[in-house]
RNA sequence: GCGCCCGUAGCUCAGUUGGAUAGAGCAACGGACUUCUAAUCCGUAGGUCAGACGUUCGAAUCGUCUCGGGCGCACCA
């Protein structure tokens, strides 16, 4: 159920006699209490068309609308805005369909690529951010019924791999590790075994990602591209479509045609491919696998890559789209002092260690709560607190409280919705907030700002706790009790669903 | 020097794509427990939205500039 769409459709029909509404207008949730459950700015836009003041239009419209929708809404004109309140009765009726999926159908086929760390060392907290955000995006896409697949690209070829192998070999031979090699303790651990260092790291990655509820539909190795000769094929494609030129014995891609600030080299004058050339082949491979919408999640240290990659996709297939989501970096702290995260020196706290220390739920919550545009200062001690300073517990406690009531109640006689009686303001508020869940998810599926799911959960928890304090459930007389148990069930379902999308557990006892 | 991101309450951050008197959490202060789990609730206080100018019915949000912080500017990967 998408409430905003329901509302917008009803208003469109009601306004059809006076305007075709052929302009941008919106239904929004006012931030100010007392401005209604919803509000619309349609009168400001109508003012131009009708050549009357927004205020006058709003007043006239509200008189009509109030007659027409008496059962469902009340409309109140204030200074050109129309404030819309849902009647208690209508909220009650709608709350039968809170999680009903009426999302518009989508024909795109999306591939979300994230993490894609080199198999040359352990994952750290920064990789964790992309894992959490990426897997949440995948969950949201699935929830709204989009075709989506997740992928981890394994750079198992190239210079860094050679550095890794050389470092392990040096450690085995007891010779000094090369200057540009890897110096972490794990190199020496690997030297004591016969394990393939690449396989070892891939397995480590899978294991820790699994521990924070992140899995991938495919793990795509770079070496596959080389085996299939995909790089020369991709370059031939670009050449034959006149996107390339030769200069000083190198092959260039004319990316400035697509808005890049300079052209980029594909084949160096020593004959080797650049990383960019291989990446183009990889993305051509994605498109050849019939994906029409690509999403890549990258760290801010790769943002310079955006223009050339968009150029590549435009050149490869003008019908495909790519969203490059750039996330700011994560700074790790312990009790306010910074913890360094350099792979090269080996002075590193791994994602595995962080997860062991604070648990998957806290990792996922704190890595997803902020906009990708903001960097995260992640404090290990703060994330471990088991008190009111920790929003994870605030949210989970709400769910556990609900479960406790159902346990005490014992019988399963509340699942049919009782007929409407009346709603206490806190009852209406919590149900209305549940009704807004699918609206929010649908918006997230458009803009991929998944941190809003965390904000939603926090507010839902607050709404629930307020309702819980104000409205006794098991102590109430039978019909009131059944009504409130029904409300509780609706709220619980929204908690379960949203925690599940975030990959955070919904504990029944705390 | 050029590009991207950020600057909002003491702290950490939201702000529904341009809406109304700027919102939460934490911290502070004052209240509510022989409880349906107090890991909670209710109330109070806290702001020149970094700054300036502009765009319009209307700006934290859009544009230009300034200041401050992060990241990046390879025939590296």
Coordinates of C-alpha atoms (C1' of nucleotides) in Angstrom, one line a residue:
Chain A
X1 CA 0.0 0.0 0.0
X2 CA 1.4 3.3 -1.1
X3 CA -0.5 5.9 0.8
X4 CA 0.8 8.9 -1.1
X5 CA -0.2 7.4 -4.4
X6 CA -3.7 6.7 -3.0
X7 CA -4.0 10.2 -1.9
X8 CA -2.6 11.7 -5.1
X9 CA -5.0 9.6 -7.2
X10 CA -8.0 10.7 -5.2
X11 CA -7.0 14.3 -5.4
X12 CA -6.4 14.1 -9.2
X13 CA -9.9 12.7 -9.7
X14 CA -11.4 15.3 -7.5
X15 CA -9.6 18.2 -9.3
X16 CA -10.1 16.9 -12.8
X17 CA -13.0 19.3 -13.5
X18 CA -10.9 22.4 -12.8
X19 CA -7.4 21.4 -14.0
X20 CA -5.5 18.7 -15.7
X21 CA -2.7 19.2 -13.1
X22 CA -0.2 19.3 -15.8
X23 CA 2.6 20.5 -13.5
X24 CA 4.8 19.4 -10.7
X25 CA 3.0 19.2 -7.3
X26 CA 3.4 17.0 -4.3
X27 CA 1.9 15.3 -1.3
X28 CA 4.2 15.5 1.6
X29 CA 4.4 14.8 5.3
X30 CA 4.7 18.1 7.1
X31 CA 7.5 18.3 9.6
X32 CA 5.4 20.5 11.8
X33 CA 2.9 18.8 14.1
X34 CA -0.5 20.4 13.7
X35 CA -0.1 20.7 9.9
X36 CA -1.9 17.5 9.3
X37 CA -0.9 13.9 8.5
X38 CA -0.2 15.1 5.0
X39 CA -0.2 18.4 3.1
X40 CA -0.2 19.4 -0.5
X41 CA 1.2 22.5 -2.3
X42 CA -1.1 22.0 -5.3
X43 CA -2.8 25.4 -4.8
X44 CA 0.4 27.3 -5.3
X45 CA 0.8 25.7 -8.7
X46 CA -2.9 26.0 -9.5
X47 CA -2.7 29.7 -8.7
X48 CA -0.9 30.4 -12.0
X49 CA -3.3 28.5 -14.1
X50 CA -6.5 29.8 -12.4
X51 CA -5.2 33.3 -11.8
X52 CA -6.5 33.3 -8.2
X53 CA -4.6 33.4 -4.9
X54 CA -3.5 30.1 -3.5
X55 CA -5.3 30.9 -0.3
X56 CA -8.7 31.4 -2.0
X57 CA -8.2 28.2 -4.1
X58 CA -7.4 26.2 -1.0
X59 CA -10.4 27.5 0.8
X60 CA -12.8 26.7 -2.1
X61 CA -11.3 23.3 -2.7
X62 CA -11.5 22.2 0.9
X63 CA -15.2 22.8 1.1
X64 CA -15.8 20.5 -1.8
X65 CA -13.2 17.9 -0.7
X66 CA -14.6 17.7 2.8
X67 CA -18.0 16.8 1.4
X68 CA -16.6 14.3 -1.1
X69 CA -14.3 12.4 1.3
X70 CA -16.1 12.8 4.6
X71 CA -15.4 9.2 5.6
X72 CA -11.7 9.2 4.8
X73 CA -10.1 12.6 5.2
X74 CA -10.5 16.0 6.6
X75 CA -9.1 18.9 4.6
X76 CA -8.1 22.2 6.1
X77 CA -6.9 25.2 4.2
X78 CA -4.1 27.3 5.7
X79 CA -2.4 30.1 3.7
X80 CA -2.6 28.2 0.5
X81 CA -1.6 24.9 1.8
X82 CA -4.1 22.1 2.2
X83 CA -3.6 20.1 5.3
X84 CA -4.9 16.6 5.1
X85 CA -5.8 14.4 8.0
X86 CA -6.9 10.8 7.7
X87 CA -9.9 9.9 9.8
X88 CA -9.4 7.3 12.5
X89 CA -11.7 5.0 10.6
X90 CA -9.8 5.2 7.4
X91 CA -6.4 4.6 9.2
X92 CA -8.0 1.5 10.8
X93 CA -9.3 0.3 7.4
X94 CA -5.9 0.8 5.7
X95 CA -4.0 -0.8 8.4
X96 CA -5.1 -4.2 7.1
X97 CA -2.8 -3.6 4.2
X98 CA 0.3 -2.1 5.7
X99 CA 2.7 -4.5 4.0
X100 CA 0.7 -5.1 0.9
X101 CA 3.0 -4.7 -2.1
X102 CA 1.5 -2.5 -4.7
X103 CA 4.7 -1.2 -6.1
X104 CA 4.9 -0.2 -9.8
X105 CA 6.3 -3.0 -12.0
X106 CA 9.8 -2.6 -13.2
X107 CA 11.4 -4.1 -16.3
X108 CA 15.0 -3.2 -15.6
X109 CA 17.5 -5.9 -14.7
X110 CA 19.9 -4.5 -12.1
X111 CA 23.4 -5.7 -11.0
X112 CA 24.8 -4.2 -7.8
X113 CA 28.5 -4.5 -7.5
X114 CA 30.1 -3.7 -4.1
X115 CA 33.1 -4.4 -1.9
X116 CA 35.2 -5.9 -4.7
X117 CA 38.3 -5.8 -2.5
X118 CA 41.6 -7.2 -3.8
X119 CA 42.3 -10.6 -2.4
X120 CA 45.6 -9.4 -1.1
X121 CA 44.7 -8.7 2.5
X122 CA 41.9 -8.8 5.1
X123 CA 38.8 -6.6 4.8
X124 CA 38.6 -3.6 7.1
X125 CA 35.7 -1.5 8.4
X126 CA 35.6 0.6 5.3
X127 CA 34.8 -2.4 3.2
X128 CA 32.2 -3.2 5.8
X129 CA 30.4 0.0 5.0
X130 CA 30.0 -1.0 1.3
X131 CA 29.0 -4.5 2.3
X132 CA 26.2 -3.2 4.6
X133 CA 24.9 -0.5 2.3
X134 CA 25.1 -2.7 -0.8
X135 CA 23.4 -5.7 0.8
X136 CA 20.7 -3.4 2.1
X137 CA 20.1 -2.0 -1.4
X138 CA 19.8 -5.5 -2.7
X139 CA 17.3 -6.3 0.0
X140 CA 15.3 -3.2 -0.8
X141 CA 15.2 -3.9 -4.5
X142 CA 14.0 -7.4 -3.9
X143 CA 11.3 -6.2 -1.5
X144 CA 9.9 -3.9 -4.2
X145 CA 10.0 -6.6 -6.8
X146 CA 12.8 -5.5 -9.0
X147 CA 15.1 -8.0 -10.7
X148 CA 18.4 -7.6 -9.0
X149 CA 21.6 -9.5 -8.6
X150 CA 24.7 -8.9 -6.4
X151 CA 28.3 -9.3 -7.4
X152 CA 31.8 -9.2 -5.9
X153 CA 34.5 -8.6 -8.5
X154 CA 37.7 -10.4 -7.6
X155 CA 40.9 -8.8 -8.8
X156 CA 42.8 -12.0 -9.0
X157 CA 45.2 -10.9 -11.7
X158 CA 47.6 -8.1 -12.1
X159 CA 50.3 -6.2 -10.3
X160 CA 48.9 -6.3 -6.7
X161 CA 48.5 -10.1 -7.0
X162 CA 52.1 -10.4 -8.0
X163 CA 53.1 -8.3 -5.1
X164 CA 51.2 -10.5 -2.8
X165 CA 52.7 -13.7 -4.2
X166 CA 56.2 -12.2 -4.1
X167 CA 55.7 -11.1 -0.5
X168 CA 54.6 -14.6 0.6
X169 CA 57.4 -16.2 -1.3
X170 CA 59.9 -13.9 0.4
X171 CA 58.5 -14.7 3.8
X172 CA 58.8 -18.4 3.0
X173 CA 62.4 -18.0 1.7
X174 CA 63.3 -15.8 4.7
X175 CA 64.4 -13.0 2.4
X176 CA 63.3 -9.4 2.9
X177 CA 59.8 -8.6 1.7
X178 CA 59.9 -6.4 -1.4
X179 CA 59.5 -2.6 -0.9
X180 CA 56.1 -2.5 -2.6
X181 CA 55.0 -5.8 -1.1
X182 CA 52.6 -6.5 1.8
X183 CA 53.9 -6.4 5.3
X184 CA 51.1 -7.6 7.5
X185 CA 51.4 -10.5 10.0
X186 CA 49.1 -12.5 7.8
X187 CA 51.9 -12.7 5.2
X188 CA 54.0 -14.6 7.7
X189 CA 51.1 -16.8 8.7
X190 CA 50.5 -17.6 5.0
X191 CA 54.2 -18.5 4.6
X192 CA 53.8 -21.2 7.1
X193 CA 51.1 -23.0 5.1
X194 CA 50.8 -24.4 1.6
X195 CA 47.6 -22.5 1.0
X196 CA 47.1 -20.5 -2.2
X197 CA 47.2 -16.9 -0.9
X198 CA 44.5 -15.8 -3.3
X199 CA 42.1 -18.6 -2.3
X200 CA 42.9 -17.9 1.3
X201 CA 41.8 -14.3 1.1
X202 CA 38.7 -15.0 -0.9
X203 CA 37.6 -17.5 1.7
X204 CA 38.4 -15.0 4.5
X205 CA 36.3 -12.4 2.7
X206 CA 33.4 -14.7 2.2
X207 CA 33.6 -15.7 5.8
X208 CA 33.5 -12.3 7.4
X209 CA 30.9 -11.0 4.9
X210 CA 28.8 -13.9 5.8
X211 CA 29.2 -13.0 9.5
X212 CA 27.7 -9.6 8.8
X213 CA 24.8 -11.0 6.7
X214 CA 26.2 -10.1 3.4
X215 CA 26.2 -12.6 0.5
X216 CA 26.7 -12.3 -3.2
X217 CA 24.9 -14.0 -6.1
X218 CA 28.2 -14.1 -8.0
X219 CA 31.9 -13.8 -7.3
X220 CA 33.3 -12.8 -10.6
X221 CA 37.1 -13.3 -11.1
X222 CA 39.1 -11.0 -13.3
X223 CA 41.0 -14.0 -14.5
X224 CA 37.8 -15.1 -16.3
X225 CA 38.0 -12.0 -18.5
X226 CA 41.5 -12.9 -19.5
X227 CA 40.7 -16.5 -20.2
X228 CA 37.9 -15.5 -22.5
X229 CA 40.0 -12.8 -24.2
X230 CA 37.4 -10.2 -23.2
X231 CA 39.8 -7.3 -23.0
X232 CA 40.9 -7.3 -26.6
X233 CA 37.3 -7.9 -27.6
X234 CA 36.1 -4.9 -25.7
X235 CA 38.9 -2.8 -27.2
X236 CA 38.0 -4.0 -30.7
X237 CA 34.5 -2.9 -30.0
X238 CA 35.6 0.6 -29.0
X239 CA 38.0 0.8 -31.9
X240 CA 35.4 -0.2 -34.5
X241 CA 33.0 2.4 -33.1
X242 CA 35.6 5.1 -33.4
X243 CA 35.9 5.9 -29.7
X244 CA 39.7 5.4 -29.7
X245 CA 42.8 7.0 -31.1
X246 CA 46.6 6.3 -31.0
X247 CA 49.1 8.8 -29.6
X248 CA 52.7 8.3 -28.7
X249 CA 52.4 4.5 -29.1
X250 CA 49.5 4.3 -26.7
X251 CA 45.8 3.6 -27.4
X252 CA 43.5 6.2 -25.9
X253 CA 39.8 6.3 -25.3
X254 CA 38.2 9.6 -26.2
X255 CA 36.3 9.9 -22.9
X256 CA 36.2 13.7 -23.1
X257 CA 33.4 13.2 -25.7
X258 CA 31.3 12.0 -22.8
X259 CA 32.1 14.7 -20.3
X260 CA 35.4 13.5 -18.8
X261 CA 38.0 16.2 -18.2
X262 CA 40.7 14.3 -20.1
X263 CA 41.1 11.3 -22.4
X264 CA 42.3 8.0 -20.9
X265 CA 44.8 5.5 -21.9
X266 CA 43.7 1.9 -22.6
X267 CA 46.9 0.3 -23.8
X268 CA 50.2 1.7 -22.5
X269 CA 53.1 2.2 -24.8
X270 CA 54.7 -0.9 -23.3
X271 CA 51.8 -2.9 -24.7
X272 CA 50.1 -3.6 -21.3
X273 CA 46.5 -2.9 -20.6
X274 CA 45.6 -0.2 -18.1
X275 CA 43.3 -1.1 -15.2
X276 CA 40.7 1.0 -16.9
X277 CA 40.8 -1.2 -20.1
X278 CA 40.3 -4.3 -18.0
X279 CA 37.4 -2.7 -16.2
X280 CA 35.8 -1.7 -19.4
X281 CA 35.9 -5.3 -20.5
X282 CA 34.4 -6.3 -17.1
X283 CA 31.5 -3.9 -17.6
X284 CA 31.0 -5.0 -21.1
X285 CA 30.7 -8.4 -19.7
X286 CA 28.1 -7.3 -17.3
X287 CA 26.1 -5.8 -20.1
X288 CA 26.5 -8.9 -22.2
X289 CA 24.9 -10.8 -19.3
X290 CA 21.8 -8.8 -20.0
X291 CA 22.0 -6.4 -17.1
X292 CA 20.4 -3.0 -18.1
X293 CA 21.0 -1.1 -14.9
X294 CA 24.4 -1.2 -13.2
X295 CA 25.0 0.1 -9.7
X296 CA 28.6 0.3 -8.3
X297 CA 29.3 1.3 -4.8
X298 CA 32.8 3.0 -4.5
X299 CA 34.8 4.7 -1.9
X300 CA 35.4 8.4 -2.1
X301 CA 39.0 7.7 -2.9
X302 CA 37.8 6.4 -6.3
X303 CA 35.5 9.2 -7.2
X304 CA 37.8 10.4 -10.0
X305 CA 36.7 7.2 -11.7
X306 CA 33.1 8.3 -12.2
X307 CA 33.3 10.2 -15.4
X308 CA 35.4 7.7 -17.4
X309 CA 33.2 4.8 -16.3
X310 CA 30.1 6.6 -17.3
X311 CA 31.8 7.4 -20.6
X312 CA 32.6 3.7 -21.0
X313 CA 29.0 2.6 -20.4
X314 CA 27.6 5.2 -22.8
X315 CA 30.0 4.0 -25.5
X316 CA 29.2 0.3 -24.8
X317 CA 25.4 0.5 -24.8
X318 CA 23.4 3.7 -24.9
X319 CA 20.4 2.0 -23.5
X320 CA 22.1 0.9 -20.3
X321 CA 22.4 3.1 -17.2
X322 CA 25.0 3.1 -14.5
X323 CA 24.8 4.6 -11.0
X324 CA 28.1 5.1 -9.3
X325 CA 27.4 5.6 -5.7
X326 CA 30.3 7.3 -4.0
X327 CA 30.6 6.7 -0.2
X328 CA 32.7 8.8 2.1
X329 CA 35.3 6.9 4.1
X330 CA 35.1 5.4 7.6
X331 CA 37.4 6.5 10.4
X332 CA 37.9 4.1 13.2
X333 CA 38.2 5.2 16.8
X334 CA 38.5 3.6 20.1
X335 CA 37.4 5.9 23.0
X336 CA 38.0 8.9 20.8
X337 CA 41.5 8.1 19.7
X338 CA 42.0 7.2 16.0
X339 CA 42.9 3.7 15.0
X340 CA 45.0 3.5 11.8
X341 CA 43.9 1.3 9.0
X342 CA 46.8 0.8 6.6
X343 CA 47.0 -2.5 4.7
X344 CA 50.5 -1.9 3.5
X345 CA 52.1 -1.6 7.0
X346 CA 49.9 -4.4 8.4
X347 CA 48.9 -2.1 11.2
X348 CA 45.2 -2.9 10.8
X349 CA 42.1 -3.8 12.7
X350 CA 40.2 -6.1 10.4
X351 CA 36.4 -6.2 9.8
X352 CA 36.5 -9.7 11.4
X353 CA 38.0 -8.3 14.6
X354 CA 35.5 -5.5 14.8
X355 CA 32.6 -7.9 14.2
X356 CA 33.9 -10.3 16.8
X357 CA 34.2 -7.4 19.3
X358 CA 30.9 -5.6 18.8
X359 CA 28.6 -8.0 16.9
X360 CA 27.1 -8.0 13.5
X361 CA 24.0 -6.0 14.5
X362 CA 26.0 -3.1 15.8
X363 CA 28.3 -3.2 12.8
X364 CA 25.4 -3.1 10.4
X365 CA 23.6 -0.4 12.2
X366 CA 26.4 2.0 12.6
X367 CA 27.7 1.5 9.1
X368 CA 24.3 2.2 7.6
X369 CA 22.9 5.0 9.7
X370 CA 24.5 7.9 7.8
X371 CA 24.1 9.3 4.3
X372 CA 26.8 7.9 1.9
X373 CA 27.8 11.6 1.5
X374 CA 29.0 11.8 5.1
X375 CA 32.1 10.2 6.4
X376 CA 31.6 8.0 9.5
X377 CA 33.6 8.3 12.7
X378 CA 33.1 4.8 14.1
X379 CA 33.9 4.4 17.7
X380 CA 34.4 0.8 18.9
X381 CA 33.6 1.6 22.5
X382 CA 30.5 3.6 21.7
X383 CA 29.1 0.8 19.5
X384 CA 29.5 -1.6 22.4
X385 CA 27.5 0.3 24.9
X386 CA 24.4 -1.6 26.1
X387 CA 22.4 1.4 27.3
X388 CA 20.3 4.2 26.0
X389 CA 23.1 5.8 24.1
X390 CA 22.9 2.9 21.7
X391 CA 20.1 3.2 19.1
X392 CA 20.5 -0.5 18.2
X393 CA 19.3 -1.5 21.6
X394 CA 16.5 1.1 21.7
X395 CA 15.1 -0.4 18.5
X396 CA 15.6 -4.1 19.3
X397 CA 14.1 -3.5 22.8
X398 CA 10.9 -2.3 21.2
X399 CA 10.6 -5.5 19.3
X400 CA 11.4 -7.7 22.3
X401 CA 8.8 -5.8 24.3
X402 CA 6.1 -6.6 21.7
X403 CA 7.2 -10.3 21.7
X404 CA 6.9 -10.4 25.5
X405 CA 3.3 -9.2 25.4
X406 CA 2.4 -11.9 22.9
X407 CA 4.1 -14.5 25.0
X408 CA 2.1 -13.4 28.1
X409 CA -1.1 -13.2 26.2
X410 CA -0.5 -16.8 25.1
X411 CA -3.4 -17.4 22.6
X412 CA -3.5 -16.6 18.9
X413 CA -6.9 -14.8 18.8
X414 CA -5.9 -11.3 17.6
X415 CA -5.0 -11.8 14.0
X416 CA -8.4 -10.8 12.5
X417 CA -9.0 -7.1 12.6
X418 CA -11.9 -6.1 14.9
X419 CA -14.5 -3.7 13.5
X420 CA -13.7 -0.1 14.0
X421 CA -14.4 1.6 17.3
X422 CA -12.2 4.5 17.9
X423 CA -8.4 5.3 18.1
X424 CA -6.4 7.0 20.8
X425 CA -4.1 9.6 19.2
X426 CA -1.0 7.4 20.0
X427 CA -2.7 4.4 18.4
X428 CA -3.5 6.4 15.3
X429 CA 0.0 7.8 15.2
X430 CA 1.8 4.5 15.4
X431 CA -0.5 2.9 12.8
X432 CA -0.1 5.9 10.4
X433 CA 3.6 5.6 10.7
X434 CA 3.4 1.9 9.8
X435 CA 1.3 2.8 6.8
X436 CA 4.1 5.1 5.6
X437 CA 6.6 2.2 5.5
X438 CA 6.1 1.2 1.9
X439 CA 6.1 4.8 0.8
X440 CA 9.5 5.2 2.3
X441 CA 10.8 1.9 0.9
X442 CA 9.7 2.9 -2.6
X443 CA 11.4 6.2 -2.3
X444 CA 14.6 4.4 -1.1
X445 CA 14.4 2.1 -4.2
X446 CA 14.5 5.3 -6.3
X447 CA 17.2 7.3 -4.6
X448 CA 19.2 4.5 -2.8
X449 CA 19.6 6.6 0.3
X450 CA 19.3 3.6 2.5
X451 CA 20.2 5.4 5.7
X452 CA 16.7 6.6 5.9
X453 CA 15.7 3.1 6.9
X454 CA 17.6 3.6 10.1
X455 CA 15.9 6.9 10.8
X456 CA 12.6 5.2 10.1
X457 CA 13.3 2.4 12.6
X458 CA 14.3 4.8 15.3
X459 CA 11.1 6.8 14.9
X460 CA 9.0 3.7 14.7
X461 CA 10.6 2.5 18.0
X462 CA 9.8 5.9 19.6
X463 CA 6.2 5.7 18.3
X464 CA 5.8 2.3 19.7
X465 CA 7.3 3.0 23.1
X466 CA 5.0 6.0 23.4
X467 CA 2.0 3.9 22.5
X468 CA 3.1 1.2 24.9
X469 CA 3.4 3.7 27.9
X470 CA 0.1 5.4 27.1
X471 CA -2.1 2.4 26.2
X472 CA -2.2 -0.6 28.5
X473 CA -2.8 -3.8 26.5
X474 CA -3.2 -6.9 28.6
X475 CA -4.7 -5.0 31.4
X476 CA -7.5 -3.6 29.2
X477 CA -11.0 -5.1 28.9
X478 CA -11.4 -7.7 26.2
X479 CA -12.4 -5.7 23.1
X480 CA -9.9 -3.0 23.8
X481 CA -7.3 -5.6 24.4
X482 CA -8.0 -7.3 21.0
X483 CA -7.8 -4.0 19.2
X484 CA -4.4 -3.2 20.8
X485 CA -3.0 -6.7 20.2
X486 CA -4.0 -6.2 16.5
X487 CA -2.1 -2.9 16.4
X488 CA 0.8 -4.6 18.1
X489 CA 0.9 -7.2 15.4
X490 CA 0.9 -4.6 12.7
X491 CA 3.8 -2.8 14.4
X492 CA 5.7 -6.1 15.0
X493 CA 5.4 -7.0 11.3
X494 CA 6.9 -3.7 10.3
X495 CA 9.7 -4.0 12.8
X496 CA 10.5 -7.5 11.5
X497 CA 10.4 -6.5 7.9
X498 CA 12.5 -3.4 8.2
X499 CA 15.1 -5.0 10.5
X500 CA 15.3 -7.8 8.0
X501 CA 15.9 -5.3 5.2
X502 CA 18.8 -3.9 7.2
X503 CA 20.1 -7.3 8.0
X504 CA 19.8 -6.7 11.7
X505 CA 18.3 -9.4 14.0
X506 CA 14.9 -8.9 15.7
X507 CA 15.4 -10.5 19.1
X508 CA 12.3 -11.9 20.9
X509 CA 13.9 -11.6 24.4
X510 CA 16.4 -9.1 25.7
Chain B
rG1 C1' 45.8 25.1 -9.1
rC2 C1' 41.3 21.9 -10.7
rG3 C1' 37.3 18.3 -9.3
rC4 C1' 34.0 15.6 -5.7
rC5 C1' 31.9 15.4 -0.6
rC6 C1' 31.0 17.8 4.1
rG7 C1' 30.0 22.3 7.5
rU8 C1' 22.7 22.3 11.0
rA9 C1' 21.6 22.5 19.2
rG10 C1' 27.3 21.1 23.9
rC11 C1' 28.2 16.0 21.0
rU12 C1' 26.6 12.5 16.8
rC13 C1' 23.4 13.3 12.9
rA14 C1' 18.3 13.7 10.2
rG15 C1' 15.8 17.1 7.2
rU16 C1' 10.9 13.2 2.5
rU17 C1' 14.6 16.4 -3.7
rG18 C1' 12.1 24.3 -3.1
rG19 C1' 7.2 24.5 1.6
rA20 C1' 4.6 26.6 6.8
rU21 C1' 7.2 28.4 13.6
rA22 C1' 14.4 24.0 11.7
rG23 C1' 13.9 18.0 13.9
rA24 C1' 15.7 13.4 16.5
rG25 C1' 19.1 10.7 19.6
rC26 C1' 22.9 11.4 23.3
rA27 C1' 24.6 14.7 27.1
rA28 C1' 22.2 18.5 30.9
rC29 C1' 18.0 19.7 34.2
rG30 C1' 13.0 18.3 36.5
rG31 C1' 9.4 14.3 37.0
rA32 C1' 7.2 8.8 36.4
rC33 C1' 8.9 2.0 38.4
rU34 C1' 5.5 -3.5 44.6
rU35 C1' 5.6 -2.5 35.6
rC36 C1' 2.7 -5.4 30.1
rU37 C1' 10.6 -5.8 30.4
rA38 C1' 12.6 1.6 33.5
rA39 C1' 17.4 -1.2 27.8
rU40 C1' 11.2 2.8 28.8
rC41 C1' 8.1 7.2 29.1
rC42 C1' 6.7 12.6 30.1
rG43 C1' 8.5 17.6 30.6
rU44 C1' 12.3 21.8 30.4
rA45 C1' 16.4 24.1 28.2
rG46 C1' 19.4 24.4 24.0
rG47 C1' 20.0 27.5 16.7
rU48 C1' 22.6 33.9 12.9
rC49 C1' 21.4 26.0 9.3
rA50 C1' 29.9 28.3 8.4
rG51 C1' 29.5 33.5 5.9
rA52 C1' 27.9 37.0 1.8
rC53 C1' 25.1 38.0 -2.4
rG54 C1' 21.5 36.2 -5.8
rU55 C1' 17.0 33.2 -8.0
rU56 C1' 10.9 33.4 -6.2
rC57 C1' 5.0 33.5 -3.5
rG58 C1' 8.7 30.6 -0.3
rA59 C1' 15.8 28.6 0.5
rA60 C1' 19.2 24.5 5.4
rU61 C1' 17.8 22.7 0.3
rC62 C1' 19.0 25.8 -6.2
rG63 C1' 23.2 29.5 -8.4
rU64 C1' 27.8 32.5 -7.7
rC65 C1' 31.7 33.8 -4.4
rU66 C1' 34.5 33.5 0.4
rC67 C1' 36.2 30.7 4.7
rG68 C1' 37.2 25.9 7.1
rG69 C1' 37.7 20.1 7.0
rG70 C1' 38.0 15.3 4.2
rC71 C1' 39.1 12.8 -0.5
rG72 C1' 41.1 12.7 -5.4
rC73 C1' 43.6 14.7 -9.6
rA74 C1' 49.0 8.5 -13.5
rC75 C1' 50.8 5.4 -19.8
rC76 C1' 49.3 2.9 -10.6
rA77 C1' 45.8 -0.7 -9.3

